[in-house]
Structure formats: structure tokens, C-alpha cells
Coordinates of C-alpha atoms and ligand atoms in Angstrom, one line a residue:
X1 CA -3.4 1.4 10.5
X2 CA -1.9 -1.1 8.1
X3 CA 0.2 -4.0 9.3
X4 CA 3.5 -4.9 7.7
X5 CA 5.5 -8.1 7.9
X6 CA 8.7 -9.2 6.2
X7 CA 11.1 -12.2 6.3
X8 CA 14.5 -13.1 5.1
X9 CA 16.2 -16.4 5.9
X10 CA 16.3 -20.0 4.8
X11 CA 12.7 -20.9 5.4
X12 CA 9.9 -20.5 2.9
X13 CA 8.6 -17.0 3.5
X14 CA 5.0 -17.5 2.5
X15 CA 3.6 -19.3 5.6
X16 CA 5.4 -16.8 7.9
X17 CA 4.0 -13.8 6.0
X18 CA 0.4 -15.1 5.6
X19 CA 0.1 -16.1 9.2
X20 CA 1.8 -12.9 10.3
X21 CA -0.7 -10.9 8.3
X22 CA -3.6 -12.7 10.0
X23 CA -2.2 -11.6 13.3
X24 CA -1.8 -8.1 12.1
X25 CA -5.2 -7.8 10.6
X26 CA -6.5 -5.9 13.6
X27 CA -4.5 -3.0 12.1
X28 CA -6.6 -2.8 9.0
X29 CA -8.4 -5.2 6.7
X30 CA -9.3 -3.2 3.5
X31 CA -6.9 -5.1 1.3
X32 CA -3.9 -7.4 1.6
X33 CA -0.8 -8.3 -0.5
X34 CA 2.4 -10.2 -0.5
X35 CA 5.6 -10.1 -2.5
X36 CA 7.9 -13.1 -2.6
X37 CA 11.4 -13.3 -4.1
X38 CA 12.2 -16.6 -5.7
X39 CA 15.4 -17.2 -7.5
X40 CA 16.0 -13.5 -7.6
X41 CA 12.6 -12.9 -9.3
X42 CA 9.6 -11.3 -7.5
X43 CA 6.0 -12.5 -7.5
X44 CA 3.4 -10.0 -6.2
X45 CA -0.1 -11.0 -5.2
X46 CA -2.6 -8.4 -3.9
X47 CA -6.3 -8.0 -3.6
X48 CA -9.1 -6.0 -2.0
X49 CA -10.5 -7.7 1.1
X50 CA -9.1 -9.6 4.0
X51 CA -6.1 -11.9 4.3
X52 CA -8.3 -14.9 3.8
X53 CA -9.3 -13.4 0.4
X54 CA -5.6 -13.1 -0.5
X55 CA -5.0 -16.7 0.4
X56 CA -7.8 -17.8 -1.9
X57 CA -6.6 -15.5 -4.6
X58 CA -3.1 -16.9 -4.5
X59 CA -4.5 -20.5 -4.5
X60 CA -2.0 -22.8 -6.3
X61 CA 0.2 -20.0 -7.7
X62 CA 3.8 -20.2 -6.8
X63 CA 4.4 -19.5 -3.1
X64 CA 8.2 -20.2 -3.3
X65 CA 10.7 -17.7 -1.9
X66 CA 12.8 -17.3 1.2
X67 CA 12.5 -13.5 1.1
X68 CA 9.2 -11.7 1.2
X69 CA 7.0 -8.9 2.5
X70 CA 3.3 -8.7 3.3
X71 CA 0.8 -5.9 4.0
X72 CA -2.7 -5.6 5.4
X73 CA -4.2 -2.2 4.6
X74 CA -6.4 0.5 6.3
X75 CA -7.0 2.8 3.4
X76 CA -5.9 6.5 3.7
X77 CA -5.1 7.6 0.1
X78 CA -7.3 5.9 -2.4
X79 CA -10.3 3.6 -2.0
X80 CA -9.7 0.0 -1.0
X81 CA -9.2 -1.9 -4.3
X82 CA -6.8 -4.3 -5.9
X83 CA -4.7 -1.5 -7.5
X84 CA -4.3 0.6 -4.3
X85 CA -3.4 -2.6 -2.4
X86 CA 0.2 -3.0 -1.3
X87 CA 2.9 -4.0 -2.2
X88 CA 3.5 -1.3 -4.8
X89 CA 6.1 -1.6 -7.5
X90 CA 8.1 1.3 -8.9
X91 CA 7.5 2.3 -12.5
X92 CA 10.5 0.4 -13.9
X93 CA 9.9 -2.5 -11.6
X94 CA 13.1 -2.2 -9.6
X95 CA 11.6 -1.6 -6.2
X96 CA 8.7 -3.2 -4.4
X97 CA 7.5 -1.6 -1.2
X98 CA 5.0 -1.8 1.6
X99 CA 4.2 1.1 3.9
X100 CA 2.3 1.9 7.0
X101 CA 1.7 5.7 7.5
X102 CA 1.2 8.7 5.4
X103 CA 3.6 10.6 3.1
X104 CA 2.2 14.1 3.7
X105 CA 4.1 15.8 0.8
X106 CA 3.3 13.0 -1.7
X107 CA 1.5 15.3 -4.1
X108 CA 4.5 17.6 -4.5
X109 CA 6.8 14.7 -4.9
X110 CA 4.3 13.1 -7.4
X111 CA 4.2 16.3 -9.5
X112 CA 8.0 16.4 -9.6
X113 CA 8.2 12.7 -10.7
X114 CA 5.5 13.3 -13.4
X115 CA 7.7 16.1 -14.8
X116 CA 10.5 13.6 -14.9
X117 CA 8.4 11.1 -16.9
X118 CA 6.9 9.0 -14.2
X119 CA 3.3 7.7 -14.4
X120 CA 1.2 6.2 -11.7
X121 CA -1.2 3.3 -11.5
X122 CA -2.6 3.8 -8.0
X123 CA -3.9 6.7 -6.0
X124 CA -1.6 5.9 -3.1
X125 CA 1.2 8.0 -1.5
X126 CA 3.2 4.7 -1.3
X127 CA 3.6 4.3 -5.0
X128 CA 5.1 7.8 -5.1
X129 CA 7.6 6.8 -2.6
X130 CA 8.5 3.6 -4.6
X131 CA 9.1 5.8 -7.6
X132 CA 11.1 8.4 -5.8
X133 CA 13.4 5.6 -4.5
X134 CA 13.8 4.2 -8.0
X135 CA 14.4 7.7 -9.5
X136 CA 17.2 8.3 -7.0
X137 CA 18.6 4.8 -7.5
X138 CA 18.7 5.1 -11.3
X139 CA 19.9 8.7 -11.6
X140 CA 22.0 8.9 -8.6
X141 CA 23.8 5.6 -9.3
X142 CA 23.6 4.7 -5.6
X143 CA 22.9 1.5 -3.8
X144 CA 19.3 0.5 -3.0
X145 CA 20.0 1.3 0.6
X146 CA 21.3 4.8 -0.1
X147 CA 18.4 5.4 -2.5
X148 CA 15.9 4.5 0.3
X149 CA 17.8 6.8 2.7
X150 CA 18.0 9.7 0.3
X151 CA 14.3 9.3 -0.6
X152 CA 13.3 9.3 3.1
X153 CA 15.2 12.5 3.7
X154 CA 12.8 14.1 1.2
X155 CA 9.7 12.8 2.8
X156 CA 7.4 14.5 5.3
X157 CA 5.1 12.3 7.3
X158 CA 5.0 8.9 8.9
X159 CA 6.3 5.6 7.7
X160 CA 6.9 2.0 8.7
X161 CA 8.5 0.7 5.5
X162 CA 9.8 -2.5 3.9
X163 CA 11.6 -2.4 0.6
X164 CA 12.8 -5.0 -1.8
X165 CA 15.1 -4.2 -4.7
X166 CA 15.0 -6.6 -7.7
X167 CA 18.6 -5.8 -8.5
X168 CA 19.8 -6.4 -5.0
X169 CA 17.4 -9.4 -4.2
X170 CA 19.3 -10.7 -1.2
X171 CA 18.4 -8.0 1.2
X172 CA 15.4 -6.5 2.9
X173 CA 15.5 -2.8 3.8
X174 CA 13.3 -1.5 6.6
X175 CA 12.8 2.0 8.0
X176 CA 10.5 3.8 10.4
X177 CA 9.3 7.2 11.5
X178 CA 6.3 7.5 13.8
X179 CA 4.8 4.2 12.6
X180 CA 6.0 1.1 14.6
X181 CA 8.5 -1.4 13.3
X182 CA 10.1 -4.2 15.3
X183 CA 12.8 -6.6 14.0
X184 CA 12.9 -10.2 15.1
X185 CA 16.4 -11.8 15.3
X186 CA 16.7 -15.5 14.5
X187 CA 19.6 -17.8 13.5
X188 CA 20.6 -16.4 10.2
X189 CA 17.1 -15.2 9.6
X190 CA 15.3 -12.0 10.3
X191 CA 11.7 -10.8 10.6
X192 CA 10.2 -7.4 10.5
X193 CA 6.7 -6.5 11.6
X194 CA 4.4 -3.8 12.9
X195 CA 4.4 -5.7 16.2
X196 CA 6.1 -8.9 17.4
X197 CA 3.1 -11.2 17.0
X198 CA 3.9 -12.5 13.5
X199 CA 7.2 -14.1 14.6
X200 CA 6.8 -15.0 18.2
X201 CA 7.0 -18.7 17.5
X202 CA 10.4 -18.2 15.8
X203 CA 12.3 -15.9 18.1
X204 CA 11.9 -13.9 21.3
X205 CA 14.8 -11.6 20.5
X206 CA 13.8 -8.3 19.1
X207 CA 15.1 -4.8 18.2
X208 CA 12.6 -2.0 18.3
X209 CA 13.7 0.3 15.5
X210 CA 13.9 3.9 16.6
X211 CA 12.4 6.8 14.7
X212 CA 14.2 7.8 11.5
X213 CA 16.3 4.6 11.6
X214 CA 16.9 2.3 8.6
X215 CA 17.8 -1.3 8.8
X216 CA 19.4 -3.5 6.2
X217 CA 18.7 -7.2 6.7
X218 CA 20.5 -10.1 4.9
X219 CA 21.0 -13.7 5.9
X220 CA 24.5 -12.6 7.0
X221 CA 23.3 -10.1 9.5
X222 CA 21.7 -6.8 10.3
X223 CA 22.9 -3.2 10.0
X224 CA 21.1 -0.2 11.4
X225 CA 21.8 3.4 10.6
X226 CA 20.0 6.7 11.0
X227 CA 18.5 8.4 8.0
X228 CA 21.5 10.8 8.3
X229 CA 23.8 7.7 7.9
X230 CA 25.0 7.6 11.5
X231 CA 25.8 4.1 12.8
X232 CA 23.3 2.7 15.4
X233 CA 24.1 0.1 18.0
X234 CA 20.9 -2.0 18.1
X235 CA 19.7 -2.9 21.6
X236 CA 18.5 -6.5 21.4
X237 CA 15.6 -7.2 23.9
X238 CA 13.9 -10.3 25.0
X239 CA 10.1 -10.4 24.8
X240 CA 8.0 -12.4 27.0
X241 CA 4.9 -13.6 25.1
X242 CA 2.4 -16.3 25.8
X243 CA 1.3 -17.8 22.5
X244 CA -2.2 -18.7 23.8
X245 CA -2.9 -15.0 24.4
X246 CA -3.3 -14.4 20.6
X247 CA -5.5 -17.4 20.0
X248 CA -9.3 -17.4 20.5
X249 CA -9.1 -20.2 23.1
X250 CA -12.5 -21.7 22.3
X251 CA -14.4 -18.4 22.2
X252 CA -16.4 -17.4 19.1
X253 CA -14.7 -14.0 18.9
X254 CA -11.6 -12.3 20.3
X255 CA -13.9 -9.7 21.8
X256 CA -15.9 -12.2 23.8
X257 CA -12.7 -13.9 24.9
X258 CA -11.3 -10.6 26.0
X259 CA -14.5 -9.6 27.9
X260 CA -14.3 -13.0 29.8
X261 CA -10.6 -12.6 30.4
X262 CA -11.0 -9.5 32.5
X263 CA -10.9 -11.2 35.9
X264 CA -7.5 -12.6 34.9
X265 CA -6.2 -9.5 33.1
X266 CA -7.1 -7.3 36.0
X267 CA -5.3 -9.6 38.4
X268 CA -2.3 -9.4 36.1
X269 CA -2.6 -5.6 36.2
X270 CA -2.4 -5.6 40.0
X271 CA 0.2 -8.4 40.3
X272 CA 3.4 -7.3 42.0
X273 CA 2.0 -3.9 42.7
X274 CA -0.3 -4.5 45.6
X275 CA 1.2 -6.0 48.7
X276 CA -1.7 -7.9 50.3
X277 CA 0.1 -8.5 53.6
X278 CA 0.8 -4.9 54.2
X279 CA -2.1 -3.4 52.2
X280 CA 0.2 -1.1 50.2
X281 CA 0.5 -0.2 46.5
X282 CA 3.9 0.3 44.9
X283 CA 4.2 1.4 41.3
X284 CA 7.8 0.9 40.4
X285 CA 7.5 2.8 37.2
X286 CA 6.7 6.0 39.0
X287 CA 9.3 5.8 41.8
X288 CA 11.9 8.0 40.1
X289 CA 9.5 10.8 39.3
X290 CA 7.4 10.8 42.5
X291 CA 8.7 14.2 43.8
X292 CA 7.5 15.9 40.6
X293 CA 4.1 14.1 40.7
X294 CA 3.6 15.0 44.4
X295 CA 4.3 18.7 43.5
X296 CA 2.2 18.7 40.4
X297 CA 0.1 21.8 39.9
X298 CA -2.2 19.9 37.6
X299 CA -2.6 16.6 35.8
X300 CA -3.6 16.6 32.2
X301 CA -4.8 13.3 30.8
X302 CA -4.7 12.7 27.0
X303 CA -5.9 9.8 24.9
X304 CA -8.2 8.8 22.1
X305 CA -11.4 6.7 21.9
X306 CA -11.8 4.3 24.7
X307 CA -8.5 5.4 26.3
X308 CA -10.0 8.9 26.6
X309 CA -13.0 7.5 28.4
X310 CA -10.6 5.8 30.8
X311 CA -9.0 9.2 31.3
X312 CA -12.4 10.7 32.3
X313 CA -12.7 8.0 34.9
X314 CA -9.2 8.9 36.0
X315 CA -10.3 12.5 36.6
X316 CA -12.8 11.3 39.2
X317 CA -10.3 9.0 40.8
X318 CA -7.4 11.5 40.9
X319 CA -9.5 14.4 42.2
X320 CA -11.0 12.3 44.9
X321 CA -8.0 10.5 46.2
X322 CA -4.9 12.4 45.0
X323 CA -6.6 15.8 45.3
X324 CA -4.8 17.2 42.3
X325 CA -6.8 19.1 39.7
X326 CA -7.2 17.1 36.5
X327 CA -8.1 18.0 32.9
X328 CA -8.9 15.3 30.3
X329 CA -8.3 16.1 26.7
X330 CA -8.7 14.4 23.3
X331 CA -5.1 14.0 22.2
X332 CA -6.1 15.1 18.7
X333 CA -7.4 18.4 20.1
X334 CA -4.7 19.0 22.6
X335 CA -1.9 18.8 20.0
X336 CA -3.4 21.4 17.7
X337 CA -4.1 24.1 20.4
X338 CA -1.3 26.0 22.0
X339 CA -1.9 24.5 25.5
X340 CA -0.6 26.4 28.5
X341 CA 1.6 23.9 30.2
X342 CA 4.8 24.1 32.1
X343 CA 7.2 22.1 34.2
X344 CA 4.8 21.9 37.1
X345 CA 2.3 20.0 35.1
X346 CA 2.1 16.2 34.7
X347 CA 0.7 14.9 31.5
X348 CA -0.6 11.3 31.4
X349 CA -0.9 9.7 28.0
X350 CA -3.2 6.7 27.9
X351 CA -3.0 4.2 25.0
X352 CA -3.7 0.5 24.6
X353 CA -1.5 0.2 21.5
X354 CA 1.1 2.8 22.5
X355 CA 1.2 3.8 18.8
X356 CA -1.7 6.2 18.4
X357 CA -0.4 9.1 16.3
X358 CA -2.4 11.8 17.9
X359 CA -1.4 10.7 21.4
X360 CA 2.2 10.5 20.4
X361 CA 2.0 14.0 19.0
X362 CA 0.4 15.3 22.2
X363 CA 3.3 13.8 24.1
X364 CA 5.8 15.7 22.0
X365 CA 3.9 19.0 22.7
X366 CA 3.8 18.3 26.4
X367 CA 7.5 17.4 26.5
X368 CA 8.5 20.5 24.5
X369 CA 6.7 22.6 27.1
X370 CA 8.6 21.0 30.0
X371 CA 5.9 18.8 31.5
X372 CA 6.6 15.5 33.1
X373 CA 5.0 13.0 30.7
X374 CA 3.8 9.6 32.0
X375 CA 2.4 6.8 29.9
X376 CA -0.2 4.1 30.6
X377 CA 0.2 1.6 27.8
X378 CA -0.7 -2.0 27.2
X379 CA 1.9 -2.9 24.6
X380 CA 5.3 -3.3 26.1
X381 CA 8.0 -1.6 24.2
X382 CA 5.5 0.5 22.1
X383 CA 6.4 4.0 20.9
X384 CA 4.5 5.8 23.7
X385 CA 6.1 3.7 26.4
X386 CA 9.5 4.7 25.0
X387 CA 8.7 8.3 24.4
X388 CA 7.3 9.0 27.9
X389 CA 9.5 9.9 31.0
X390 CA 8.0 7.2 33.1
X391 CA 4.8 5.1 33.3
X392 CA 2.8 2.1 34.3
X393 CA 2.0 -0.8 32.0
X394 CA -1.5 -2.2 32.1
X395 CA -0.3 -5.8 31.5
X396 CA -3.7 -6.8 30.2
X397 CA -2.2 -9.1 27.5
X398 CA -2.6 -8.6 23.8
X399 CA -6.0 -7.2 22.8
X400 CA -7.0 -8.3 19.4
X401 CA -10.7 -7.4 19.1
X402 CA -10.8 -3.9 17.6
X403 CA -13.3 -2.8 20.2
X404 CA -11.4 -2.3 23.4
X405 CA -12.7 -4.1 26.5
X406 CA -10.0 -5.6 28.8
X407 CA -7.6 -2.7 28.0
X408 CA -10.2 -0.2 29.2
X409 CA -10.8 -1.9 32.6
X410 CA -7.0 -2.3 33.0
X411 CA -6.4 1.4 32.2
X412 CA -9.0 2.4 34.8
X413 CA -7.5 0.1 37.4
X414 CA -4.0 1.5 36.8
X415 CA -5.4 5.0 37.2
X416 CA -7.1 3.9 40.4
X417 CA -3.8 2.5 41.7
X418 CA -2.0 5.7 40.7
X419 CA -4.6 7.9 42.4
X420 CA -4.3 5.8 45.6
X421 CA -0.5 5.6 45.5
X422 CA -0.2 9.4 45.1
X423 CA -3.0 10.1 47.5
X424 CA -1.5 8.0 50.2
X425 CA 2.0 9.5 49.6
X426 CA 0.4 13.0 50.0
X427 CA -1.3 12.0 53.2
X428 CA -4.7 12.6 51.7
X429 CA -6.1 9.2 52.5
X430 CA -6.5 8.0 56.1
X431 CA -4.9 4.6 56.7
X432 CA -8.3 2.8 57.5
X433 CA -9.8 4.2 54.3
X434 CA -6.7 3.3 52.3
X435 CA -7.1 -0.3 53.4
X436 CA -10.7 -0.3 52.5
X437 CA -9.9 1.1 49.0
X438 CA -7.2 -1.5 48.5
X439 CA -9.7 -4.2 49.5
X440 CA -12.1 -2.8 46.9
X441 CA -9.4 -2.9 44.2
X442 CA -8.6 -6.5 45.0
X443 CA -12.2 -7.5 44.9
X444 CA -12.9 -6.1 41.4
X445 CA -11.8 -9.3 39.4
X446 CA -14.0 -11.5 41.6
X447 CA -17.0 -9.1 41.2
X448 CA -16.5 -9.1 37.4
X449 CA -16.5 -12.9 37.5
X450 CA -20.0 -12.6 39.1
X451 CA -21.2 -10.2 36.4
X452 CA -20.0 -12.5 33.6
X453 CA -22.2 -15.3 35.0
X454 CA -25.2 -13.2 34.0
X455 CA -24.2 -13.1 30.3
X456 CA -27.2 -15.3 29.2
X457 CA -29.6 -12.7 30.5
X458 CA -27.7 -10.0 28.7
X459 CA -28.0 -12.0 25.5
X460 CA -31.8 -12.3 25.9
X461 CA -32.0 -8.6 26.4
X462 CA -29.9 -8.1 23.2
X463 CA -32.4 -10.2 21.3
X464 CA -35.2 -7.7 22.3
X465 CA -33.4 -4.6 21.2
X466 CA -31.1 -5.7 18.4
X467 CA -33.2 -3.8 15.8
X468 CA -33.4 -0.5 17.7
X469 CA -31.9 2.2 15.5
X470 CA -30.9 4.4 18.4
X471 CA -29.8 4.0 22.0
X472 CA -29.1 6.6 24.7
X473 CA -26.7 5.9 27.6
X474 CA -26.9 7.9 30.8
X475 CA -24.8 8.1 33.9
X476 CA -23.8 10.6 36.6
X477 CA -20.4 11.3 38.1
X478 CA -18.0 8.5 37.4
X479 CA -20.7 6.6 35.6
X480 CA -20.8 9.3 32.9
X481 CA -17.5 8.0 31.2
X482 CA -18.9 4.5 31.5
X483 CA -22.1 5.6 29.7
X484 CA -19.9 7.1 27.0
X485 CA -17.9 3.9 26.7
X486 CA -21.1 1.8 26.5
X487 CA -22.4 4.0 23.7
X488 CA -19.1 3.8 21.8
X489 CA -18.9 0.0 22.1
X490 CA -22.4 -0.3 20.7
X491 CA -21.9 2.0 17.7
X492 CA -18.4 0.6 16.9
X493 CA -19.5 -3.0 16.5
X494 CA -23.2 -3.0 15.8
X495 CA -23.4 0.3 13.7
X496 CA -26.4 1.4 15.9
X497 CA -26.4 5.1 16.6
X498 CA -25.8 5.6 20.3
X499 CA -25.0 8.6 22.4
X500 CA -23.7 8.8 25.9
X501 CA -24.8 11.7 28.1
X502 CA -24.5 12.9 31.7
X503 CA -27.9 11.9 33.1
X504 CA -28.7 15.4 34.3
X505 CA -27.9 17.0 30.9
X506 CA -30.5 14.8 29.3
X507 CA -33.2 17.4 29.9
X508 CA -31.1 20.0 27.9
X509 CA -31.6 18.3 24.6
X510 CA -31.6 14.5 24.3
X511 CA -34.9 14.2 26.1
X512 CA -36.5 15.4 22.8
X513 CA -35.5 12.0 21.3
X514 CA -37.3 9.9 23.9
X515 CA -40.4 8.0 22.8
X516 CA -41.7 4.5 23.4
X517 CA -39.1 3.0 21.0
X518 CA -36.0 4.5 22.5
X519 CA -33.9 2.2 24.7
X520 CA -32.2 4.3 27.5
X521 CA -29.4 2.5 29.3
X522 CA -29.0 4.0 32.7
X523 CA -26.1 3.2 35.0
X524 CA -27.9 3.5 38.3
X525 CA -25.7 1.8 40.7
X526 CA -25.7 3.1 44.3
X527 CA -23.6 6.1 45.1
X528 CA -24.2 9.7 46.2
X529 CA -26.0 10.5 42.9
X530 CA -28.5 7.6 43.4
X531 CA -31.6 9.7 44.2
X532 CA -30.9 12.0 41.3
X533 CA -30.6 9.1 38.9
X534 CA -34.0 7.9 40.2
X535 CA -35.4 11.2 39.1
X536 CA -33.8 11.0 35.7
X537 CA -35.3 7.6 35.2
X538 CA -38.7 9.0 36.1
X539 CA -38.2 11.7 33.5
X540 CA -37.5 9.0 30.8
X541 CA -40.5 6.9 32.0
X542 CA -42.8 9.9 31.9
X543 CA -42.0 10.1 28.1
X544 CA -42.5 6.3 27.7
X545 CA -38.8 5.6 27.1
X546 CA -37.6 2.1 27.7
X547 CA -35.3 1.9 30.7
X548 CA -32.5 -0.7 30.8
X549 CA -30.9 -0.1 34.2
X550 CA -27.6 -1.3 35.6
X551 CA -28.2 -1.6 39.3
X552 CA -26.5 -3.2 42.3
X553 CA -27.7 -6.6 43.4
X554 CA -30.8 -6.2 45.7
X555 CA -31.9 -2.8 44.4
X556 CA -35.6 -2.6 45.0
X557 CA -36.3 1.0 44.0
X558 CA -35.1 1.1 40.4
X559 CA -35.9 -2.5 39.7
X560 CA -39.6 -1.6 40.1
X561 CA -39.3 1.4 37.7
X562 CA -37.1 0.0 35.0
X563 CA -38.3 -2.2 32.1
X564 CA -35.1 -4.3 32.5
X565 CA -32.4 -4.5 35.0
X566 CA -28.9 -5.9 34.8
X567 CA -27.4 -6.5 38.3
X568 CA -23.8 -6.1 39.4
X569 CA -22.5 -6.8 42.8
X570 CA -22.4 -4.1 45.5
X571 CA -19.3 -2.0 46.2
X572 CA -18.6 1.1 48.1
X573 CA -16.4 3.5 46.0
X574 CA -15.8 4.8 42.6
X575 CA -13.2 2.1 42.1
X576 CA -15.9 -0.5 42.1
X577 CA -17.9 1.5 39.6
X578 CA -15.7 0.1 36.9
X579 CA -17.7 -3.2 37.2
X580 CA -20.7 -1.5 35.6
X581 CA -18.8 -1.4 32.2
X582 CA -19.0 -5.2 31.9
X583 CA -22.8 -5.6 31.2
X584 CA -22.5 -2.8 28.7
X585 CA -19.6 -4.6 26.9
X586 CA -21.7 -7.8 26.8
X587 CA -24.8 -6.0 25.6
X588 CA -22.9 -4.4 22.6
X589 CA -21.3 -7.8 21.8
X590 CA -24.5 -9.8 21.7
X591 CA -26.4 -7.1 19.8
X592 CA -23.7 -7.0 17.2
X593 CA -23.5 -10.8 16.9
X594 CA -27.3 -11.0 16.5
X595 CA -27.2 -8.4 13.8
X596 CA -24.6 -10.5 11.9
X597 CA -21.8 -7.9 12.3
X598 CA -18.1 -8.7 12.1
X599 CA -17.5 -8.1 15.8
X600 CA -13.7 -8.4 15.8
X601 CA -13.2 -6.4 12.6
X602 CA -15.9 -3.7 12.4
X603 CA -16.2 -1.8 9.2
X604 CA -13.9 1.2 8.6
X605 CA -12.1 0.9 12.0
X606 CA -8.6 -0.2 12.9
X607 CA -7.3 -1.0 16.3
X608 CA -4.1 1.0 16.1
X609 CA -4.5 4.4 14.5
X610 CA -1.0 5.5 13.4
X611 CA -2.1 8.3 11.2
X612 CA -3.4 11.7 12.3
Ligands
LIG701 C1 -8.8 3.3 17.7 C2 -9.5 2.1 18.2 C3 -10.2 2.4 19.6 C4 -9.1 2.9 20.5 C5 -8.4 4.2 20.0 C6 -7.2 4.6 20.8 O1 -9.8 4.3 17.4 O2 -10.5 1.6 17.3 O3 -10.7 1.2 20.1 O4 -9.7 3.2 21.8 O5 -7.9 3.9 18.7 O6 -6.3 3.6 20.8 P1 -5.1 3.4 21.8 O7 -4.3 2.3 21.3 O8 -4.3 4.7 21.8 O9 -5.7 3.2 23.1

């Protein structure tokens, strides 16, 4: 939800900001803007559309300035247009700000400012904050930094903020609450951004700003205090980042690159955690909390979107191998109930970005009630990874495509490793079976490699059904979450209406939708529900529905009944079932491309949802 970037130093800020915005565009792409301070004077450029539109708009205008801020927006308050685009200037022009988050009490603050003579150009909550800062600065006769601090003490909501003051043009003020903000430390130069990607070629030293902290950056140094004005000793951390990971690497889209990266990313997820010689799993991140996990009365998994689907897979894996009852909840629902949780519960929060506002809020609820809270995150150093008591990183590498692919498979693999690790520690899994399960885990990347070789046949199938207005996805048992994920992928990037259903539930409603134009994707790989899924396919065929079946190689039964089959290699357990997600990712991708959709930046979506 909005990406912010800032620079102060001796280099020209423009190239850093514009390239930084391109890397942050996954966070929103409704409008973009930049403010540059040159010879103490600001220049602001902003426009509806993408960062490339901003570049064209700026054209040959002055790009000079060694201090600057930039923003790419996912609209919350006010439609995407040039006026609502950030940066926003305060009424008397003394403050220029960019903001990621929501100021919840903005209308109360706005009314108060109107009474004091302020008028507003945009519909945004951010402009209100700019004016509030200016009002305090002018009438309180305080420094720009104090004005920002006092203003933030009046604000309810979330913010990742960067502020320039035209009367103190040699400094950049940054603050955060709930929205992410990381500071890059160079030699007499500093960067701020929503994540570290805008500045990784300049420095690997970072400070993750804590909640309700405010930083003042000048070329002389950096000072961090809390909003209450207490001194903070910043912890400088080193980040390990491979530049190639954020490039397309010859692929047409990030999504395709990320689908094809899965054999590697899953090996990275397992690296250092599975001892091949001794056939054991060790999850270092959980060691300190194992007694509590072993004694857990219940596990509650929370997440949003694709991460919630991974959680549903986790339910099958944990109940089968760890034999602990599991509930899976949308983080957004969980936080607004009064859930009955206590210190015997373990809550697992799953999040690719580690910044999803609803998931963060669910963590707060669980912590307040005394549960042990674990995180499964992809982004190292993200808010969720810092807020949780312990956890396991997915290490899938940066995921740029808005539709999640490699993060999903990595999340499921981590859940599988956790389930086996805990199951073995609880003596629920016999040693021979444990070895077999670990072998299956290790073989997943290789099997995915095999599936990826079939991408051309998936593309041909996409050509046949690219114009279907609706799709149904069916699966039983652990294939049900995969059906949900397949349907989500399709609707997210191709805008085709798709529903995922447990196959047996089809007869209680969705069967009414089936006719000779309805493609029904059935995950029909071999497991204990195989005979039942054969029946469900018959039911669809009896109503002339079109069956696209995902089957194991060599399947002769379903292959004869289905209109189309996509094969995946054989496996023995629910761990291998993960592989069936790959043809569904490819199918969505090719359908969306054939429909001319912007696969990496689907309309209305953002990758990291830092608002409620
Ligand atoms: C957004 C994204 C989804 C993602 C969800 C949860 O809606 O568009 O792809 O699954 O957020 O994100 P998280 O980072 O918490 O996994």
C-alpha cells in the first residue's frame, strides 16, 4: 500500500528516487510523485498513473537536487488523480510530505484546521497531516522536527512518513507507525524506503525504524527518537541481498520468473534445515519455544489472501503429522472477534511481506491474550518477523509479482517442515515414515522442475479457455486449499470470475452453474479421496461441464473421462500435493497474458496491504 523513498546526500537524488519507485511499484501504482530540493527550493512533480508516466511527465524539467522524496500510491482516500497524488504540500507551502498508511481521525483534524482558516486541495488524509504539521510549526514556533512529532501525537492510524520543510531544507524527517520504514546508511548519505530494494546498490547497512519512532537525517548524521521524545539507540543491521533477485532475468514478467524459480526457492527454504545424511529437520528459529509448542492445546493459523490458503494446507499437515488441533482464520476476521485464546495456544501468523496490517493486528490480539505467537514470513526484518516471539523465514527471495506464487509454495513447505519437526519431537511419526516424508520433502523441487517442462501444453490450454467468463476449481482434502489458490490466482490477474470449492460440496450449490461452457478445474491427484473425486468428475460430466483435471503421471481412469489433463509426477503424501499448485499458477499466468492483462500489476491490487 504505497511505496515511499527518500534520499539525502551528495549525489543527485532523482535517479535514486525514480529507480527506487520502480522497485516499490508492487506496493501500489495508482499515481506517483517526486519532490526534489535544489538550492533550498523544492520542485514537485506528480501524476496519476505509473512511475513510467511520472518519468515522461517530468521529461526535461529540472531534476536537480541532492535531497528528495518519492511516492507510488495505492489509493485509500480519494480517487487516483493528479491532485490526490503525493507529495502533498501544506497550505502555506512550508512542508512537503509523502505518506503510506491511513490517518483514521483525519476528518476531525480537517474540521479543526478548516476552523483555523485552512483549505484543502485534495481529498487525502495526507494533506491534512501536512497542514497539521505546518499549523503547529507556525503557531507553536517550534522546529520542523518538533512540529512533526507533536502532529503525530495527535494522529490515530498508521503512517510511514517522509517530510521536507522548506525553511529547514537540509534535513529529511521520517517516522513510522504500523507501516514499514527502513533507513539505509551510506557515507554521509542516507536513504529511507518502505523496503530496502531502492538502495541496495548503495549500501547494505540498514536501520529498521521501530513503531512510533522518528528519525532526522542530515548529511552529518542521523538521530532517532520516539514520538514521546525519548532517545533511541539505532541498531544498524547488515542485509544480504542478491541484486539479480529483483531483476526479471530474461523472463517476460516477474510472475513467470517467480513460477520458474520455485525449484530453487524451495531448495533455499530447506537449506540448512534438513540434514540429508541423518534425515533430520532442525528449525533453529523454533528451538527456544519448543516446550510451549509441544504442549500446545491448539494451533491457530492466521493470514490473508494466499497466505491464508497456505494456512489451510498447514491445517492438514499439522493435524496429520503433529497431531495438534488446528484452526485457520482470516486475520481480518480474527482480530475483530473476541477470540478465546490463552497461554496454551500457539498462533502462527503467515505473511509473505510481513507487513499486512490485518495480520499484524491479529498478532497483537494473540499476544495480549498470552498465546505464543510464531511467524512465517518471507521478508527478513519485516514488522511481523519482529513482532512475533519466534518463527521460520521462508527464504524464497524477493517476490515482486503481485500475485503470490513462490512465496505460497515456500510457506507450505515451511509448514510441512514444522509439522514434521514437531510430530517427530512428539513421537507421533515412526522413524521409517519420518525418513520417507523427508525424502518426499527433498524431492519436491525436482518434481516441480518436471511440471515446469509442461508449460507449453498449459499455454495451449489457456488459449482454448482464455475467453471463458467463469471457472470453477474443485479439490478434496488438502487439494481444497490448492483449488482456492488456483481460483484466486485466476481472478487476481485475468479478472475472470473463479470460485474454489471442496469437490463434495459442489452438489450443494455450484453444480447449478455447470453447463457446456463451464470449465471445471479438478485437482484429481491420487490419494485417499481419489475414488470420490472420480465421482465428482462424473457429476460434472453428466451436466456437460468441461473437465480440466490435474492428475498424476500415468493416470488412466481420469484421463479417459476428462476433456483435458495436466500431469504432475507421482508422490505419496500430502507434502507432495503442493506440486499440483504449479500447473494452476501457469494456467492463470497464460490466460492473463493472452487476455492482455498486466500480470505483474493487476488492477486495484497491491502486494503489501498495510491498511486495514
Ligand atoms: C495482498 C496480496 C496477496 C497476498 C495478501 C497477503 O492481498 O495481493 O497476494 O496474499 O496481500 O499478503 P502477505 O504479505 O501477508 O502474505
